[in-house]
Tab-separated table of C-alpha atoms and ligand atoms in Angstrom:
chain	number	residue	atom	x	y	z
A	1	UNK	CA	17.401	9.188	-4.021
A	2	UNK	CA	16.131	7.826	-7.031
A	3	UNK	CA	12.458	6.391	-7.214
A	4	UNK	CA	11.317	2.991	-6.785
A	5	UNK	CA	10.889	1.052	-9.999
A	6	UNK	CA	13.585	4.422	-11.642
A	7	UNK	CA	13.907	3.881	-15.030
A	8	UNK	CA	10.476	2.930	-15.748
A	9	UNK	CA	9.064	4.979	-13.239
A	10	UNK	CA	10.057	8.730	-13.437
A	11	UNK	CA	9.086	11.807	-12.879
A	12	UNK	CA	8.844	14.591	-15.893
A	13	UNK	CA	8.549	18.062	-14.885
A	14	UNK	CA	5.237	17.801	-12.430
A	15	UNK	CA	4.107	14.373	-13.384
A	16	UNK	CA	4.771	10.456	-12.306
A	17	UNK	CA	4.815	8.427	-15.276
A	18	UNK	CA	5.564	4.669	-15.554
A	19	UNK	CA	7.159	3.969	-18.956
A	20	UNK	CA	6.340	7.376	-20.078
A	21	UNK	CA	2.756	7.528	-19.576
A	22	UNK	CA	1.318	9.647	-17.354
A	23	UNK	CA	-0.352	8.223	-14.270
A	24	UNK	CA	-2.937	10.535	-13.225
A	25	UNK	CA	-4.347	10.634	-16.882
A	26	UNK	CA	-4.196	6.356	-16.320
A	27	UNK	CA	-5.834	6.683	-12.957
A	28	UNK	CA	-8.661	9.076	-14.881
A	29	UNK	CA	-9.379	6.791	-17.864
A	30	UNK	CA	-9.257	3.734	-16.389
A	31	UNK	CA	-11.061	4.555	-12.444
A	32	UNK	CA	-9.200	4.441	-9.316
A	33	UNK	CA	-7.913	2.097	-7.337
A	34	UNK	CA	-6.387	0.869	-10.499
A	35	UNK	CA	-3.316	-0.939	-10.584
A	36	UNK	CA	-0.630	-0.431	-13.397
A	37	UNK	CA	2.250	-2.312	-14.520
A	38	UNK	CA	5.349	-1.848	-16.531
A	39	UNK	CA	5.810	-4.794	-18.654
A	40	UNK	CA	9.195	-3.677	-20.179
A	41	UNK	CA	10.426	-3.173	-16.299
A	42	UNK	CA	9.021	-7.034	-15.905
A	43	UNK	CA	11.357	-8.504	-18.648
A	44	UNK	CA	14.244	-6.192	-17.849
A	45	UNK	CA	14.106	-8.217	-14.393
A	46	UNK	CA	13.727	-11.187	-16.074
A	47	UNK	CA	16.793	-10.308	-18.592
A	48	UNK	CA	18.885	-9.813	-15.254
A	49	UNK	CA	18.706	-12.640	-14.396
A	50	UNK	CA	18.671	-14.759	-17.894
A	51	UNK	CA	21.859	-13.114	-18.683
A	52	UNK	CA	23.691	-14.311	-15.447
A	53	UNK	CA	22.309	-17.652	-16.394
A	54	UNK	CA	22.953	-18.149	-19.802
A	55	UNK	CA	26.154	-20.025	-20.282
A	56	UNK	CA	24.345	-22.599	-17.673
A	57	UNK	CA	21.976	-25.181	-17.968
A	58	UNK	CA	18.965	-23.739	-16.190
A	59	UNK	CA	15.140	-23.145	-15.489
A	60	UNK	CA	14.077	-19.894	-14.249
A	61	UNK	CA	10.974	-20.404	-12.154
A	62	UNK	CA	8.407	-17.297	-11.841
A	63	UNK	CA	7.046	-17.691	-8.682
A	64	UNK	CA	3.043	-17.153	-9.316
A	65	UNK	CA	1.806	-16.105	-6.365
A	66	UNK	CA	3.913	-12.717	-6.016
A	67	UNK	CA	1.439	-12.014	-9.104
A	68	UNK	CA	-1.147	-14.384	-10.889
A	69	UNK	CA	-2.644	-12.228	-13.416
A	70	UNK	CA	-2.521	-13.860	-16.919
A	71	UNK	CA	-1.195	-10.978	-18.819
A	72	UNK	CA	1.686	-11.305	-15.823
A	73	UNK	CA	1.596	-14.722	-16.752
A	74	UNK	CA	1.859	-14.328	-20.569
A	75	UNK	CA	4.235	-11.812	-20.671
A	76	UNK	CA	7.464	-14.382	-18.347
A	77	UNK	CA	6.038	-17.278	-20.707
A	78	UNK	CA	6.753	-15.756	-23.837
A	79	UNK	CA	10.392	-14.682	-22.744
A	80	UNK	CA	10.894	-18.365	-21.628
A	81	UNK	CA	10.581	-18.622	-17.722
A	82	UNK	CA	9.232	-21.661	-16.395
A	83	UNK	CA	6.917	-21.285	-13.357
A	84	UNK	CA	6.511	-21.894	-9.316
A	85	UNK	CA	3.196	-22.810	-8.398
A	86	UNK	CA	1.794	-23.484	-4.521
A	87	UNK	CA	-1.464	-24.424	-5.508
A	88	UNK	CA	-4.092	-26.352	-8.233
A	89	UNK	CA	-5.374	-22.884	-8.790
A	90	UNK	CA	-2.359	-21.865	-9.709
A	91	UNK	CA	-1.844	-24.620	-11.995
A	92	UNK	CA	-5.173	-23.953	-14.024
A	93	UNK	CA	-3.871	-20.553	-14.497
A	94	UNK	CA	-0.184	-21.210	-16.402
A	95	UNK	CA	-2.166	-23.812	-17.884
A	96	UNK	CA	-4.580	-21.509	-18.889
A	97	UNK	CA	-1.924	-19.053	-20.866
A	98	UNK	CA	-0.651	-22.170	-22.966
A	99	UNK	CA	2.852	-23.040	-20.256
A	100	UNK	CA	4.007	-26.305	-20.917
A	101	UNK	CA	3.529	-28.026	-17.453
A	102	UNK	CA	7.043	-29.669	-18.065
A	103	UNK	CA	8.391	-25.912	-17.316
A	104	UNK	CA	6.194	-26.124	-13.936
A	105	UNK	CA	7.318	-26.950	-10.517
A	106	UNK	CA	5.376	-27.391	-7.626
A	107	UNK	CA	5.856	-25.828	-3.985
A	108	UNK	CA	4.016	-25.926	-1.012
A	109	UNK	CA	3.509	-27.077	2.729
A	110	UNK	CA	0.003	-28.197	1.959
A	111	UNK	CA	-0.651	-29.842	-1.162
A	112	UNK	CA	-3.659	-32.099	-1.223
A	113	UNK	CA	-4.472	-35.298	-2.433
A	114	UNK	CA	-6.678	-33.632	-5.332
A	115	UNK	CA	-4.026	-31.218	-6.367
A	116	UNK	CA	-1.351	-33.835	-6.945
A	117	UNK	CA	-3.458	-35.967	-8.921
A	118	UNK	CA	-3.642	-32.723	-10.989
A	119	UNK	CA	-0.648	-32.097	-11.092
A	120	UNK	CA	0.513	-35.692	-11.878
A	121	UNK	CA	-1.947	-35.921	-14.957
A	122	UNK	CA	-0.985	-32.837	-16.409
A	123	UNK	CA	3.173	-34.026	-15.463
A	124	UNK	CA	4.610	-30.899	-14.031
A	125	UNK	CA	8.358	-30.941	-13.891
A	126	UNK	CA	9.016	-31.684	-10.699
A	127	UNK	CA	7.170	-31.620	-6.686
A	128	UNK	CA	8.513	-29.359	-4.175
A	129	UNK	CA	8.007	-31.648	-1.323
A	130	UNK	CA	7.812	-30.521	2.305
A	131	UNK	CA	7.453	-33.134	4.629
A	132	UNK	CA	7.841	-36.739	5.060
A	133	UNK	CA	4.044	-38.005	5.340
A	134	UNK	CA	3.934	-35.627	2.187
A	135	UNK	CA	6.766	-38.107	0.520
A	136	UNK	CA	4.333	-41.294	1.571
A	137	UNK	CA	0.631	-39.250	0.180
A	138	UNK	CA	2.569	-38.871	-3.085
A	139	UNK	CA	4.076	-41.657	-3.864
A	140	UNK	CA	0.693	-43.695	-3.095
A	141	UNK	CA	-1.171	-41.222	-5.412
A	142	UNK	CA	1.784	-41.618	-8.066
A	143	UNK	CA	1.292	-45.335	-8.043
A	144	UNK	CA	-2.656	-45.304	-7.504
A	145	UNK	CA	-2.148	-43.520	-10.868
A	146	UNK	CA	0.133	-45.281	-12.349
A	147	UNK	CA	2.456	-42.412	-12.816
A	148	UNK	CA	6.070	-41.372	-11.338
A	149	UNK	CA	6.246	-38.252	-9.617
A	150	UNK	CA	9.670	-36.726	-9.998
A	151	UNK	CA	10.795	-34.825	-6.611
A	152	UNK	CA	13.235	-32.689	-5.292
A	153	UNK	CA	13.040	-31.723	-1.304
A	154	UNK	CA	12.973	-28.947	0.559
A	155	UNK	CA	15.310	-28.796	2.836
A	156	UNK	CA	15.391	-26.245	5.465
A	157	UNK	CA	18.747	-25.172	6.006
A	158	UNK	CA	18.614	-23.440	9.296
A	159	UNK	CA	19.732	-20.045	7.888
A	160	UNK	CA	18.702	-16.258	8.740
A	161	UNK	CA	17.334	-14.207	5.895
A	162	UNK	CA	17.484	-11.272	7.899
A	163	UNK	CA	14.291	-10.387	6.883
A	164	UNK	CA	10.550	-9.892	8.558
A	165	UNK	CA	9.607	-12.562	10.540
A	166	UNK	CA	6.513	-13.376	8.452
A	167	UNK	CA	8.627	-13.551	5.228
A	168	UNK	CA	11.724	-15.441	6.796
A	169	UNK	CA	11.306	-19.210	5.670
A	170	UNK	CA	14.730	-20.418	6.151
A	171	UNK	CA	15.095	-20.298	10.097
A	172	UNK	CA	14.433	-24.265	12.098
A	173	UNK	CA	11.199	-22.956	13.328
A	174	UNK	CA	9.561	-22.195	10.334
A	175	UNK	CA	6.701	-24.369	9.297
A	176	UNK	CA	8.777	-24.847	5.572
A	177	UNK	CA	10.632	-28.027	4.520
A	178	UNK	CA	12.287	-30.339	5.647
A	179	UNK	CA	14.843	-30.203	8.875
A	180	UNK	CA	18.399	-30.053	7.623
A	181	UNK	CA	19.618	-32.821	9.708
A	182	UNK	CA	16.249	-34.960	8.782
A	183	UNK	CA	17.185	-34.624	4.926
A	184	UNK	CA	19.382	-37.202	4.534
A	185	UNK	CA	16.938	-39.798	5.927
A	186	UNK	CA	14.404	-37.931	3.946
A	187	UNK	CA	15.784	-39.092	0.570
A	188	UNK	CA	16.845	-42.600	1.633
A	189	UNK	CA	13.326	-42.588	2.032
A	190	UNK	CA	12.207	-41.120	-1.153
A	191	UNK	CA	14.586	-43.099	-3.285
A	192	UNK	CA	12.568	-46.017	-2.091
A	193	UNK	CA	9.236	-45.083	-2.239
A	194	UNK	CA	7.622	-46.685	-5.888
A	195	UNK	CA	6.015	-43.937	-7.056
A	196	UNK	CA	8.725	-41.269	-6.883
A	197	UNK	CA	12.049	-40.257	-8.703
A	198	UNK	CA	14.396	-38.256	-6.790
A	199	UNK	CA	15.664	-35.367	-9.659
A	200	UNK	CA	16.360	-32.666	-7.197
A	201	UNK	CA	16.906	-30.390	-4.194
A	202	UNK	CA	15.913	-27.088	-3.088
A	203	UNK	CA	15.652	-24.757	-0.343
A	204	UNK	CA	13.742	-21.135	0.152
A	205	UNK	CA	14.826	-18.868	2.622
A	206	UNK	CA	12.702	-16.353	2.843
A	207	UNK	CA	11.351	-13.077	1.312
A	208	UNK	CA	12.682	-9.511	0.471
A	209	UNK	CA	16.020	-10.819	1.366
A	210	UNK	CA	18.926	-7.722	0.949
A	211	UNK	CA	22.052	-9.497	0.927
A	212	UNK	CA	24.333	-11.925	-1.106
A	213	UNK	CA	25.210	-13.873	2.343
A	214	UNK	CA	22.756	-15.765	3.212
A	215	UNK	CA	22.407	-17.368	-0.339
A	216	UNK	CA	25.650	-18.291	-0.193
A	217	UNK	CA	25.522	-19.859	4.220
A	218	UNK	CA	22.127	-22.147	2.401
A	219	UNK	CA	23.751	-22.885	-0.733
A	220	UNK	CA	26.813	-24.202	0.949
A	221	UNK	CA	24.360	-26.279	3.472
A	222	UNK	CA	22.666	-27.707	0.307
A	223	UNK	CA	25.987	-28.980	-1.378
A	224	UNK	CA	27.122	-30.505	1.554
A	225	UNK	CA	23.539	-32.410	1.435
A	226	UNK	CA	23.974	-33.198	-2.005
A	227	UNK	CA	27.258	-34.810	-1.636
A	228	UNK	CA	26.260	-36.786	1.345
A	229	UNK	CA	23.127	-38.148	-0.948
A	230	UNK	CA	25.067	-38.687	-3.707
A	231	UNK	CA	27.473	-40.795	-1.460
A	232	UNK	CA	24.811	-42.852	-0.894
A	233	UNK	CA	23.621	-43.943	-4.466
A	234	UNK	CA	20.857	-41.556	-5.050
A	235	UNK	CA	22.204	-38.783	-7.985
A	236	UNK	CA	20.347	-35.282	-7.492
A	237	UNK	CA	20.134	-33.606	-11.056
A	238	UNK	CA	19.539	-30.390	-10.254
A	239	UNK	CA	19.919	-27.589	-7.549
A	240	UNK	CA	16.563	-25.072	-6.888
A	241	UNK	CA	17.935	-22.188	-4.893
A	242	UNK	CA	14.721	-20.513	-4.008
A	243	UNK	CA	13.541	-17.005	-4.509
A	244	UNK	CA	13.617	-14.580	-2.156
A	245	UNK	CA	15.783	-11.200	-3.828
A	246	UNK	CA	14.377	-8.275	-2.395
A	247	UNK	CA	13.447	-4.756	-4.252
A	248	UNK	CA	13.332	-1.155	-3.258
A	249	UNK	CA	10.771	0.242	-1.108
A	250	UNK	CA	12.328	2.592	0.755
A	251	UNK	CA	16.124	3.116	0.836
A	252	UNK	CA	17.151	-0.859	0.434
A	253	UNK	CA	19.790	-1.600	-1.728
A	254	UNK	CA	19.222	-5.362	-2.729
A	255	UNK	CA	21.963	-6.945	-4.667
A	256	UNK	CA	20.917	-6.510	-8.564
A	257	UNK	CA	20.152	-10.271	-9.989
A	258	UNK	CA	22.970	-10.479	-12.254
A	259	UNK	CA	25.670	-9.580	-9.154
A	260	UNK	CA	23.648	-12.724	-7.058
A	261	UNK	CA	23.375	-15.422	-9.648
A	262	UNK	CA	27.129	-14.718	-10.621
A	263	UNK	CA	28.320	-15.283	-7.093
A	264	UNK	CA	25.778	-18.512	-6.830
A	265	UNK	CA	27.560	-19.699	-10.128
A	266	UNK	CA	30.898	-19.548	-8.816
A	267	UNK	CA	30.731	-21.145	-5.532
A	268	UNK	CA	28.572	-23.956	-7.092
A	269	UNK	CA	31.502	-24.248	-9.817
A	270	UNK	CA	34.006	-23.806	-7.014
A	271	UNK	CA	32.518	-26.443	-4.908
A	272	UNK	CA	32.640	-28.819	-8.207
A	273	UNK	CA	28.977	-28.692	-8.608
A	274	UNK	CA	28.956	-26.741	-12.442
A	275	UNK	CA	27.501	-29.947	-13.958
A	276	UNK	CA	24.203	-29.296	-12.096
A	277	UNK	CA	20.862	-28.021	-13.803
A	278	UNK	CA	20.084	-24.268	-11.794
A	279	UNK	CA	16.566	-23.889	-11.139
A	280	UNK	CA	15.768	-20.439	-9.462
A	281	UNK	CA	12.272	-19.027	-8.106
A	282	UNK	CA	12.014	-15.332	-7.736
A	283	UNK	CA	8.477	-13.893	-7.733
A	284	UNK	CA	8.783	-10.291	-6.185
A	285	UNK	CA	12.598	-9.476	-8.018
A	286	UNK	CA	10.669	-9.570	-11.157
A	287	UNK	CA	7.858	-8.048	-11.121
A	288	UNK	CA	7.599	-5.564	-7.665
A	289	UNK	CA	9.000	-2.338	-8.734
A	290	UNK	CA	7.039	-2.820	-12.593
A	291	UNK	CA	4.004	-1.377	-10.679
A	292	UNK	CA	2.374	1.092	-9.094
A	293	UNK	CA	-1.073	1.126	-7.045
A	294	UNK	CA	-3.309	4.243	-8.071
A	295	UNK	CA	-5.504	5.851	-5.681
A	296	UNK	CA	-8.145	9.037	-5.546
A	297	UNK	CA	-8.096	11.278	-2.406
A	298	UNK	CA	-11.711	11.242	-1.328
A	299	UNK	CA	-11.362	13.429	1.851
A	300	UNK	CA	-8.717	15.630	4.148
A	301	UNK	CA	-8.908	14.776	7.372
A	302	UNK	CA	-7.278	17.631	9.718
A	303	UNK	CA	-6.346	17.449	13.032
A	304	UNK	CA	-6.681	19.417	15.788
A	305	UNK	CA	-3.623	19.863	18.701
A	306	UNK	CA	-5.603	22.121	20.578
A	307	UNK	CA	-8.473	19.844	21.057
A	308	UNK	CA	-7.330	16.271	19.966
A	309	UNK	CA	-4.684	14.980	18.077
A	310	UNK	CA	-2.738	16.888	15.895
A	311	UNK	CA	-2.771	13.763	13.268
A	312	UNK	CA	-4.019	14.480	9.620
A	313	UNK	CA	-5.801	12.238	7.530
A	314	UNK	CA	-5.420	11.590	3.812
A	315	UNK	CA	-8.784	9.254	2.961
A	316	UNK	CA	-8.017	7.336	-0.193
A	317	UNK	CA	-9.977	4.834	-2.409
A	318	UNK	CA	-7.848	2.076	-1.994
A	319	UNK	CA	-7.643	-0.151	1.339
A	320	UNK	CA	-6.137	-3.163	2.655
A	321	UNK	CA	-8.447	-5.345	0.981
A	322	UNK	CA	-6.602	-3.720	-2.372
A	323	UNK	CA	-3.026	-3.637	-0.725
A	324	UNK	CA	-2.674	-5.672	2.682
A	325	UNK	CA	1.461	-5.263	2.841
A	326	UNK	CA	1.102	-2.126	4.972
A	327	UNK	CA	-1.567	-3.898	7.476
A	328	UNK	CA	-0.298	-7.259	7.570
A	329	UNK	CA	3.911	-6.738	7.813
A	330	UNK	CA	3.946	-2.890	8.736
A	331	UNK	CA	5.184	-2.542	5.639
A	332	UNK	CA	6.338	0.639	4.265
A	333	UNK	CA	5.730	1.859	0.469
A	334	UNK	CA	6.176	4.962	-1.154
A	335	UNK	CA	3.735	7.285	-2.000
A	336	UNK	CA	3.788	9.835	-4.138
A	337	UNK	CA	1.193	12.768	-6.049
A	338	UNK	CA	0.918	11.747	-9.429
A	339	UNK	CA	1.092	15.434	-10.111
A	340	UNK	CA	3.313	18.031	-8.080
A	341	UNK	CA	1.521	20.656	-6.251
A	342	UNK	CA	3.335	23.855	-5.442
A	343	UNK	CA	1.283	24.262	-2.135
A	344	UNK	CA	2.424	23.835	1.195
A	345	UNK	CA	3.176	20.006	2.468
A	346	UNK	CA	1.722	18.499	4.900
A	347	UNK	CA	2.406	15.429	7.198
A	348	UNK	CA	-0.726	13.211	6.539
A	349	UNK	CA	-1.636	9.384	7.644
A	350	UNK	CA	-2.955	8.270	4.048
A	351	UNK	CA	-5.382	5.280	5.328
A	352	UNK	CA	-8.676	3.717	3.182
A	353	UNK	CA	-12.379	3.655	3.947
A	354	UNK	CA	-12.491	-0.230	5.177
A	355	UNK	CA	-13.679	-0.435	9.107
A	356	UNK	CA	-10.492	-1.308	10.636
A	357	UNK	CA	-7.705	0.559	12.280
A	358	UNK	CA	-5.081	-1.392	11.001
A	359	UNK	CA	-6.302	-0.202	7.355
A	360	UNK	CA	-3.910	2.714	6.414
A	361	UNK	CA	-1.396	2.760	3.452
A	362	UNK	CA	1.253	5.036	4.967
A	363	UNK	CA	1.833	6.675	7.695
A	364	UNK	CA	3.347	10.303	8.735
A	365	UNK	CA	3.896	10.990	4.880
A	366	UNK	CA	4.884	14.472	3.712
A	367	UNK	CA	2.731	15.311	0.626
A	368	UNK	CA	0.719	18.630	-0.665
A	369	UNK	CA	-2.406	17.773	-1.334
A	370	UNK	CA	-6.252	18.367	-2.369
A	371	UNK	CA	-9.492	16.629	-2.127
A	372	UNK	CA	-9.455	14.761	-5.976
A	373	UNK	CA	-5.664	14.411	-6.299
A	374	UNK	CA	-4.466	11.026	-7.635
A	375	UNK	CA	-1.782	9.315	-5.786
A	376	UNK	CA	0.661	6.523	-6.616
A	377	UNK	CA	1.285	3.592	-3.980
A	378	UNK	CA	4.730	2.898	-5.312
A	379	UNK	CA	6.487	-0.754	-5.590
A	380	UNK	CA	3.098	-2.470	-5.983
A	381	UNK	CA	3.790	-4.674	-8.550
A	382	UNK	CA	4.388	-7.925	-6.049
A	383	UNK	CA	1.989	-9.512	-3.278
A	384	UNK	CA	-0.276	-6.552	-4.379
A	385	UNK	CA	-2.902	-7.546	-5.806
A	386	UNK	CA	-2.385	-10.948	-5.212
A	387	UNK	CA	-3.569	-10.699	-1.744
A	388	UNK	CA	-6.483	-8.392	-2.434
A	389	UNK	CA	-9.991	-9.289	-0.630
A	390	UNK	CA	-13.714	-8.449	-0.794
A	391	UNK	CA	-13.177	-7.238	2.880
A	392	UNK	CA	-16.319	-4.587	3.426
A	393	UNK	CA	-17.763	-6.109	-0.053
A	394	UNK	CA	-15.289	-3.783	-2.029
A	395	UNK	CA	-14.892	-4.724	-5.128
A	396	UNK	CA	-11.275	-5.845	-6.517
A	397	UNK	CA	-9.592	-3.369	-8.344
A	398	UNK	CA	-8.997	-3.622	-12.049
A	399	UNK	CA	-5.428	-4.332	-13.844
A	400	UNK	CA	-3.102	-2.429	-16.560
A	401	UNK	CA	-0.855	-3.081	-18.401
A	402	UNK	CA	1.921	-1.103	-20.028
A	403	UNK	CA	2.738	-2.798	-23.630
A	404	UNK	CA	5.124	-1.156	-25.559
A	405	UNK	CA	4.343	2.058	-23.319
A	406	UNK	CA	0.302	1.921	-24.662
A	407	UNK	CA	-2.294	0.440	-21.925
A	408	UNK	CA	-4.116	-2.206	-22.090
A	409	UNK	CA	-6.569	-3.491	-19.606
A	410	UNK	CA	-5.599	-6.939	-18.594
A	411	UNK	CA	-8.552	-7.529	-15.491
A	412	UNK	CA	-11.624	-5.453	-15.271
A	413	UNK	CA	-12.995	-3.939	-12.115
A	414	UNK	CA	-14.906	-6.166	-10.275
A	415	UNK	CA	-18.686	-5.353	-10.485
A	416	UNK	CA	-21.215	-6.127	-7.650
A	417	UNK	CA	-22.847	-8.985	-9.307
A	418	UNK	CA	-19.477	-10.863	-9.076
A	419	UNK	CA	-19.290	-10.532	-5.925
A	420	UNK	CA	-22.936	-12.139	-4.855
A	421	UNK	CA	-22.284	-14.514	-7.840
A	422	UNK	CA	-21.854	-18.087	-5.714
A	423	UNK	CA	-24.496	-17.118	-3.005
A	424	UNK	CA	-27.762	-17.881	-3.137
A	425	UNK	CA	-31.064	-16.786	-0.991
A	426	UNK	CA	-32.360	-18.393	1.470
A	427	UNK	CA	-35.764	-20.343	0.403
A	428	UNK	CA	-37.202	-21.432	3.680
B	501	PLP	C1	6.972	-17.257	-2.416
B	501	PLP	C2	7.937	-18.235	-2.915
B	501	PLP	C3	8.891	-17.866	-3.871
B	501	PLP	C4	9.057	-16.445	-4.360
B	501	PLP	O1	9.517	-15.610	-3.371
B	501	PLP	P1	9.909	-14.076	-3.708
B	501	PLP	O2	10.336	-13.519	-2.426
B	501	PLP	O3	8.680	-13.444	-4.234
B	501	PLP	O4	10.987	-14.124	-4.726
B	501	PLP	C5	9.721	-18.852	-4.354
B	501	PLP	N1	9.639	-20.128	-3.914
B	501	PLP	C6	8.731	-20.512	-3.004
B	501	PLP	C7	8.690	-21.921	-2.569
B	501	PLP	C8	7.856	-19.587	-2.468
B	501	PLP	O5	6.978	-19.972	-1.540
């Protein structure tokens, strides 16, 4: 089976290297944990997908939060994505790498009264909106600004991702968008509200999704909307299918971009729907398998059948509050030496030094292995380090980049004086 993130990441002879360099020399120059990243594998993702797209009038929308570093950032700017933010913060940082905010739209269950104002005076493309007191906040902010805030809704189309419950979006219980059979309503609504302009819909189903079919059940939900809107006066410009396409991790076989948006394209032209602007949001499809999480072994753990367990633990650098995937959605990641050994494997539990049980990387993993050895947390790229924590007053880890195959350093470690930085003694 070929590796995660294969052809970027590869092995030669003994060693892993990502876009030819070799990992465990990375993991040495730069410290450990120390996340790397392939840009050429991020804009072959992107390329996927801009080829499907390019006969069509469309935006493709990096999601943000799969990962917000600027050099991330820079790099889908600078091949012409636009970008999906759920938060302010967010905003200041596309902002902050020179994005035109016209190229910005703006997700999110929760969006506060501060952030649209933001948002607003800056004029992102278009809101995401959620609910319906959400419709009423924003158009009295709009018109308390004297600006219109364009909109598109989220509709939830009460399908089944077939994914983890925590990353499933599109199901009638999920706290996301708004009820499929409420839509309708929803827009008569928006359409008169003062301060909004109805350009749009959109849905999101849901995370790490592995199939075509689902795309297809909430696409056809979404045209039937559209029509029924349109029916009533109110024209919807464009269609924002979401994000969502999964990667490899272990065995998965997600459909490859190109294949999905081709088979979007042609039921939206079958349907009689071509004429429509495409907006799509993928966050982890592009940039998930461009990275790798690098860790030291600090200490070999063996057990003992005769007196205990018989589990073995491998005690690594890196912990949940550098990769929380494993702990929070049992997820499972590959793991591999950045250099071969030739000794005899081992089954080990390869967990970090943070104080809770739930902190382990992998579990039962078959590896050959000594105190010092570097290891590779594979697929890393995506809700990596984008979720990582001070948990245990660990410092985050630092960020590289591959350009053109030669690394650059696009976040330092953390020191300790950044993380007491906003504190302050007590002076009574
Ligand atoms: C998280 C999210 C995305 C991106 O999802 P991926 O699974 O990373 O592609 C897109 N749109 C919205 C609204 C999201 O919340």
């Amino acid at each position: 089976m070929s590796l995660p993130g294969a052809p970027f990441l590869a092995r030669q002879g003994r060693e892993l290297r990502l876009d030819g360099c070799s990992l465990d020399a990375l993991a040495r120059e730069f410290g450990t944990p120390l996340y790397v990243y392939s840009q050429r594998a991020m804009l072959d993702a992107v390329a996927a997908y801009q080829g499907a797209l390019a006969q069509r009038r469309h935006l493709l929308c990096y999601a943000v939060k799969a990962n917000p570093s600027l050099g991330v950032l820079q790099t889908f700017a600078r091949s012409g994505c636009g970008f999906d933010i759920v938060s302010a913060g967010e905003l200041e940082r596309v902002l902050a790498v020179g994005v035109d905010p016209a190229r910005v739209v703006f997700s999110g269950v929760g969006k506060t009264r501060a952030e649209m104002q933001r948002a607003l005076q800056v004029g992102v493309r278009c809101f995401n909106v959620e609910s319906r007191p959400e419709l009423e906040l924003l158009s009295r902010v709009a018109t308390d600004s004297g600006r219109l805030a364009r909109v598109s809704l989220r509709v939830n189309p009460d399908v089944d991702a077939g994914t983890h419950p925590y990353i499933s979006t599109g199901l009638k219980d999920n706290k996301f968008g708004i009820a499929h059979h409420q839509a309708l309503d929803s827009y008569r609504r928006a359409a008169a509200l003062p301060g909004l302009d109805v350009v749009g819909i959109d849905c999101h189903i849901g995370s790490q999704i592995t199939q075509i079919e689902p795309y297809l059940d909430a696409l056809d939900r979404l045209l039937e909307l559209v029509e029924a809107i349109e029916r009533e006066g109110i024209p919807i410009a464009h269609l924002d299918l979401g994000g969502g396409l999964g990667i490899q991790y272990a065995d998965e076989v997600p459909p490859p971009a190109d294949a999905l948006v081709t088979q979007l394209l042609r039921r939206i032209d079958a349907r009689g729907h071509g004429h429509r602007e495409l907006l799509l949001e993928p966050g982890r499809s592009l940039v998930g398998n461009a990275g790798v999480l690098l860790t030291e072994v600090l200490y070999l753990k063996r057990g003992d059948a005769v007196h205990g367990s018989a589990k073995n633990f491998c005690i690594v650098d890196a912990a949940m509050n550098d990769l929380m995937r494993p702990a929070l959605y049992q997820a499972w990641m590959g793991i591999e030496a950045c250099v071969l050994r030739d000794s005899k494997s081992l089954v080990w539990d390869v967990v970090g030094p943070v104080c809770e049980s739930g902190d382990w990387l992998g579990r039962e993993r078959e590896l050959a292995l000594q105190q010092g050895d570097m290891l590779a947390v594979l697929s890393a790229g995506a809700y990596a380090m984008s979720m990582a924590s001070n948990y245990n007053s660990r410092t985050r880890a630092a960020e590289v980049m591959l350009v053109n195959g030669r690394p650059v350093l696009i976040r330092e470690r953390e020191q300790f004086k950044d993380l007491m930085m906003r504190e302050q003694l007590l002076s009574c």
